XYZ file of C-alpha atoms in Angstrom:
383
model
C 0.000 0.000 0.000
C 1.339 3.442 -0.937
C 2.108 5.935 1.813
C -0.602 8.319 2.863
C -0.913 11.765 1.321
C 0.098 14.474 3.805
C -2.454 17.277 3.589
C -2.387 20.547 5.529
C -5.584 22.591 5.656
C -5.400 26.317 6.381
C -8.398 25.810 8.618
C -8.555 29.192 10.340
C -11.336 30.297 7.981
C -13.795 28.118 9.924
C -12.782 29.330 13.391
C -15.581 31.212 15.195
C -17.447 31.841 11.944
C -20.675 29.866 12.368
C -23.066 30.287 9.467
C -20.510 31.584 6.959
C -20.517 29.723 3.639
C -16.738 29.352 3.358
C -16.516 28.206 6.986
C -19.258 25.626 6.472
C -17.587 24.305 3.322
C -14.237 24.039 5.136
C -15.718 22.250 8.136
C -17.800 19.759 6.179
C -14.936 18.951 3.816
C -12.493 18.362 6.684
C -15.018 16.240 8.587
C -15.418 13.914 5.610
C -11.749 13.806 4.636
C -10.789 12.835 8.201
C -12.550 9.533 7.482
C -10.228 8.862 4.521
C -7.423 6.427 5.366
C -5.436 7.617 2.337
C -4.866 11.004 3.946
C -2.736 12.213 6.854
C -4.352 15.492 7.846
C -2.952 18.521 9.660
C -5.089 21.524 10.594
C -3.265 24.860 10.594
C -4.687 27.981 12.245
C -3.765 31.090 14.192
C -5.520 30.900 17.564
C -6.443 28.051 19.876
C -10.158 27.270 19.944
C -12.336 24.745 21.752
C -13.543 23.328 18.432
C -13.593 19.514 18.884
C -12.602 19.031 15.234
C -9.018 19.947 16.152
C -8.848 16.944 18.460
C -9.405 14.613 15.511
C -6.262 15.601 13.583
C -2.772 16.939 14.066
C -2.973 20.625 14.927
C -0.440 23.351 14.145
C -0.771 26.772 15.732
C 0.937 29.387 13.602
C 3.665 31.192 15.618
C 2.310 34.099 17.618
C 3.380 37.639 16.880
C 1.805 41.071 17.303
C 2.617 43.893 14.887
C 0.968 47.259 14.115
C -0.190 45.852 10.754
C 0.211 42.810 8.485
C 0.373 40.530 11.532
C -1.189 37.488 9.875
C 0.928 37.879 6.772
C 4.138 37.824 8.813
C 2.862 34.999 11.019
C 2.120 32.952 7.903
C 5.680 33.451 6.681
C 6.943 32.331 10.104
C 4.842 29.186 9.732
C 6.450 28.528 6.348
C 9.928 28.929 7.862
C 9.322 26.906 10.996
C 7.894 23.948 9.060
C 10.123 24.284 5.976
C 11.409 20.727 6.391
C 7.909 19.292 6.776
C 7.134 19.130 3.048
C 3.445 18.380 3.012
C 2.191 16.818 -0.196
C -0.716 19.290 -0.318
C -1.517 22.588 1.370
C -5.132 23.612 0.794
C -6.227 27.230 1.164
C -9.773 28.538 1.320
C -10.906 31.844 -0.129
C -10.187 34.679 0.560
C -6.993 34.350 2.618
C -4.006 33.973 0.341
C -1.052 36.171 1.217
C 1.993 37.182 -0.857
C 4.711 34.520 -1.069
C 2.188 31.725 -0.509
C 4.319 29.767 -2.986
C 6.966 29.367 -0.293
C 4.596 27.147 1.668
C 6.246 23.844 2.717
C 4.302 21.696 0.269
C 4.748 19.930 -3.039
C 1.338 21.122 -4.261
C -0.882 24.097 -3.523
C -4.672 23.886 -3.793
C -7.063 26.836 -3.433
C -10.845 26.650 -3.213
C -11.955 29.894 -4.858
C -15.659 28.927 -5.196
C -15.989 31.351 -8.133
C -14.821 34.887 -8.865
C -17.520 36.656 -6.870
C -14.950 38.826 -5.119
C -14.509 40.513 -8.496
C -17.946 40.185 -10.100
C -20.295 40.782 -7.140
C -20.895 44.338 -5.935
C -19.957 45.030 -2.370
C -17.383 46.347 0.050
C -14.410 44.067 0.580
C -11.527 44.347 3.049
C -7.905 44.809 1.985
C -7.257 41.075 2.394
C -9.660 40.309 -0.427
C -8.074 42.905 -2.694
C -4.736 41.211 -2.058
C -6.362 37.834 -2.701
C -7.756 39.009 -6.047
C -4.384 40.434 -7.066
C -2.616 37.180 -6.223
C -5.232 35.061 -7.974
C -4.893 37.096 -11.153
C -1.126 37.535 -11.277
C 0.209 34.475 -9.440
C -2.278 31.704 -10.179
C 0.504 29.926 -12.082
C 1.921 29.175 -8.626
C -1.241 27.235 -7.736
C -1.501 23.616 -8.825
C -5.285 23.353 -8.604
C -8.068 25.903 -8.159
C -11.464 24.529 -7.165
C -14.710 26.136 -8.292
C -17.873 24.803 -6.678
C -19.866 24.658 -9.928
C -19.231 24.645 -13.657
C -20.223 28.304 -13.664
C -17.749 28.996 -10.853
C -15.031 27.200 -12.796
C -15.630 29.299 -15.904
C -15.753 32.485 -13.823
C -12.348 31.648 -12.305
C -10.874 31.020 -15.755
C -12.278 34.275 -17.117
C -11.751 36.724 -14.268
C -8.627 35.283 -12.648
C -7.151 34.378 -16.050
C -6.353 30.917 -14.775
C -5.190 28.098 -17.014
C -8.145 25.871 -17.838
C -6.234 22.673 -17.034
C -5.618 23.861 -13.457
C -9.245 24.668 -12.603
C -11.660 21.988 -11.367
C -15.411 22.008 -10.690
C -16.392 20.128 -7.522
C -19.910 20.701 -6.218
C -20.651 21.560 -2.611
C -22.586 19.075 -0.520
C -25.453 19.860 1.802
C -28.182 17.542 0.584
C -27.643 15.066 3.396
C -27.561 17.691 6.137
C -31.299 18.514 6.097
C -34.550 16.570 5.794
C -38.290 17.332 5.523
C -39.671 17.992 9.000
C -43.289 18.077 10.144
C -44.520 21.527 9.208
C -46.638 22.264 12.280
C -43.919 21.147 14.697
C -41.363 23.251 12.799
C -43.633 26.304 12.847
C -44.156 25.909 16.601
C -40.410 25.635 17.256
C -39.563 28.639 15.086
C -42.252 30.760 16.757
C -41.107 29.814 20.250
C -37.407 30.471 19.560
C -37.526 33.394 17.135
C -41.026 34.862 17.321
C -41.721 34.097 13.652
C -45.434 33.585 13.008
C -46.651 31.407 10.163
C -47.395 31.525 7.324
C -44.232 33.126 5.966
C -42.002 33.471 2.914
C -38.301 32.899 3.603
C -35.003 34.184 2.281
C -31.629 33.279 3.813
C -29.272 35.991 2.593
C -26.762 38.441 3.987
C -27.872 42.031 3.572
C -25.545 43.196 0.813
C -26.251 44.345 -2.753
C -25.626 41.156 -4.726
C -28.110 39.193 -2.599
C -30.832 41.372 -4.174
C -33.022 41.543 -1.069
C -34.359 44.967 -2.112
C -35.988 43.455 -5.199
C -37.533 40.733 -3.046
C -39.040 43.344 -0.720
C -40.537 45.223 -3.680
C -41.895 41.975 -5.141
C -43.387 41.111 -1.752
C -45.199 44.465 -1.729
C -46.716 43.671 -5.143
C -47.732 40.209 -3.950
C -49.510 41.592 -0.883
C -51.095 44.530 -2.706
C -52.538 42.469 -5.547
C -53.570 39.331 -3.625
C -55.155 38.227 -0.360
C -52.119 36.397 1.040
C -51.296 37.220 4.641
C -47.774 35.733 4.618
C -45.005 37.630 6.328
C -41.543 37.931 4.777
C -38.640 36.614 6.858
C -35.068 37.462 5.844
C -32.236 35.760 7.744
C -28.675 37.005 7.348
C -25.996 39.286 8.728
C -26.130 42.995 7.990
C -23.306 43.870 5.665
C -22.476 46.510 3.032
C -25.373 48.964 2.417
C -27.679 47.018 4.748
C -29.129 50.292 5.993
C -30.681 50.919 2.545
C -32.455 47.573 2.632
C -33.703 48.170 6.176
C -34.974 51.638 5.216
C -36.819 50.197 2.219
C -38.527 47.629 4.436
C -39.424 50.190 7.107
C -41.025 52.447 4.470
C -43.167 49.628 3.116
C -46.942 49.519 3.624
C -46.284 46.016 4.958
C -43.361 46.903 7.195
C -44.892 45.180 10.221
C -44.877 41.900 8.275
C -41.214 42.087 7.158
C -38.877 40.530 9.708
C -35.073 40.530 9.740
C -33.005 38.075 11.763
C -29.227 38.450 11.867
C -28.668 34.815 12.728
C -30.445 31.493 13.244
C -28.702 28.642 15.027
C -27.451 25.985 12.600
C -29.464 23.389 14.494
C -32.678 25.365 13.819
C -32.162 26.042 10.113
C -33.799 22.797 9.028
C -36.951 23.679 10.977
C -36.884 27.226 9.590
C -36.884 25.985 5.994
C -39.535 23.344 6.688
C -41.775 25.870 8.442
C -41.817 28.268 5.477
C -44.303 28.035 2.605
C -41.781 29.036 -0.056
C -38.063 29.823 -0.116
C -37.102 32.746 -2.376
C -33.455 33.311 -3.286
C -33.194 36.069 -5.937
C -29.407 36.526 -5.720
C -27.513 38.251 -8.522
C -24.254 36.368 -8.059
C -23.534 32.920 -6.604
C -20.705 30.469 -7.190
C -23.033 27.736 -5.959
C -25.996 28.785 -3.794
C -25.989 26.429 -0.814
C -29.334 27.696 0.585
C -31.056 26.186 -2.469
C -29.863 22.712 -1.516
C -30.798 23.271 2.125
C -34.327 24.304 1.124
C -34.677 21.401 -1.335
C -33.624 18.942 1.365
C -36.086 20.445 3.838
C -39.024 19.828 1.513
C -39.618 23.494 0.728
C -40.580 24.806 -2.742
C -37.952 27.161 -4.162
C -37.899 30.253 -6.372
C -34.511 31.501 -7.539
C -32.636 33.517 -10.169
C -31.790 32.622 -13.753
C -28.223 33.963 -13.462
C -24.741 32.721 -12.488
C -24.632 29.241 -10.877
C -28.223 29.180 -9.637
C -29.916 27.587 -12.705
C -27.156 24.952 -12.765
C -27.705 24.005 -9.126
C -31.502 24.256 -9.235
C -31.951 22.451 -12.556
C -35.712 21.857 -13.010
C -36.433 21.684 -9.276
C -37.208 25.389 -8.785
C -39.149 28.228 -10.381
C -36.458 30.301 -12.092
C -36.983 34.011 -12.824
C -35.094 37.100 -13.899
C -33.902 38.556 -10.554
C -34.241 42.095 -11.918
C -37.915 41.606 -12.843
C -39.892 42.535 -9.746
C -43.258 41.650 -11.294
C -42.017 38.234 -12.419
C -40.738 37.504 -8.911
C -44.069 38.528 -7.393
C -45.895 36.407 -9.954
C -43.762 33.378 -9.166
C -44.512 33.708 -5.455
C -48.217 34.005 -6.223
C -48.148 30.865 -8.381
C -46.404 28.766 -5.756
C -48.573 29.972 -2.861
C -51.840 29.482 -4.735
C -51.188 26.160 -6.523
C -50.930 23.095 -4.286
C -50.072 20.794 -7.192
C -47.190 23.057 -8.218
C -45.910 23.181 -4.632
C -45.983 19.411 -4.332
C -44.195 18.970 -7.665
C -41.459 21.423 -6.615
C -41.049 19.673 -3.271
C -40.617 16.259 -4.899
C -38.211 17.556 -7.542
C -36.278 19.458 -4.887
C -35.846 16.382 -2.718
C -34.542 14.432 -5.725
C -32.216 17.256 -6.756
C -30.782 17.592 -3.241
C -29.575 13.993 -3.323
C -27.033 14.998 -6.001
C -25.160 17.219 -3.532
C -23.439 15.452 -0.628
C -20.328 16.297 1.342
C -19.246 12.670 0.940
C -19.100 13.192 -2.832
C -17.382 16.576 -2.412
C -14.716 14.937 -0.245
C -14.300 11.968 -2.607
C -13.673 14.197 -5.608
C -11.353 16.431 -3.583
C -9.263 13.483 -2.361
C -9.140 12.141 -5.930
C -7.785 15.530 -6.977
C -5.089 15.327 -4.301
C -4.115 11.882 -5.569
C -3.954 13.166 -9.145
C -1.705 16.056 -8.136
C 0.653 13.828 -6.177
C 0.822 11.261 -8.972
C 1.539 13.834 -11.695
C 4.573 15.936 -10.907
C 4.600 19.444 -12.304
C 7.056 22.278 -11.951
C 5.711 25.446 -10.423
C-alpha cells in the first residue's frame, strides 16, 4: 500500500465563523476527509479554539506575533519557515486568505478553493485582504496547482476573471443535501415561533444584507404580492447585515407592509432545518452565486424554491425550482403568487427538490477532492 498523502488545511477560515458559507464548506470537507485512510491530515490555524474538530487531527498553531499591521501575513511566513522541512504533499487554502509569497509554503502542491470569482464580479465592500487575494489570484495563479470552483459556472468564472489556465481549474460541487430533511410543518412552525417569534405563514429568504443578494428586489416583489392578492404571509429574511444594509432596512421600514417584514441576523445551525420546513416558499433572488448552498438546504427540507436565472443558480436548481429574472420585480411577485396558490405546483417542486438535493453530498465533495489530491501527487509538475 502506498504511503498516505500528507495534507495541511489552512483551517482558520472556519474558526468562530458559524453560518458563513466558506466556513461551512471548510468544516464539512475536513469532517469527511478525516474519514479517509489515504490522507494524513494537519489543521493549521492562528488561535487556539475549543472546536472539537481539532482533536481529531494533528494541529499546528501558527507562531504568535503582534505587529501594528500585516500581523497574519508575517505569522504565515513564520509558519512557512518553521515547518520548511515538513514538506506536506498538499496545502489547501480557502478563499479569501491567500497572502503574498504563498508559494513558499512547505508543500509539493498548492490547492485553493476559490468557489468562483464573486470577489470581483459581485458588488460590495471588501476588506484589503480580499483585494490582495484578487491580485494574487490574477497575477500568481501559475503558482497554484489546482483551483477549485464549486460549480461549472464557478469554474468558468475563475478562468475568465482570474485568467487561470483551464487545465488547473476543477469544478467540484458543494454538498449539503444530506444535512437537512423534511420535518413536520406544524412542529417546525411551533419551534420557530417559540425560539424566534416568527409567526406562520411566511415566505423565507436566507441571505446576507448586501447588494448582490438582491433583497431589495424581493421586498418590492413582496409588496406587489400583498397589494394584488389576499395572502397574509409575512416575509422573513435571515442574514448578517453587511455593506449597504441600511438601505435595505430603510426600504422595508417604508413599506406599507413593514410590520410583516422581519429581519433576523442569525439562526442557530441546528434550527435552520426547521426554519426551511416551516416556510411556505423559499425565495433566493441573488444576482451572483458560485453555488448557492441555501437552495440545496431548502430542497432537502421539503420546501418549494424560487430563484434567479443567473450565475450558478440555474445549474444548481436544474428543473427543481421556479427560475426568474432577478431584476424583474413583477415576475418575482408572480412566481410567489403561483407557488402559494397552486398546491399541485408546490408538491411537484417539493418532490423535484428532494430528488435534486440527493445529487449534492459532502461525501461526494470529499471523494472528488481526495481524488484531486491523488492526481496532483501522482503527476509531478514544476511550479
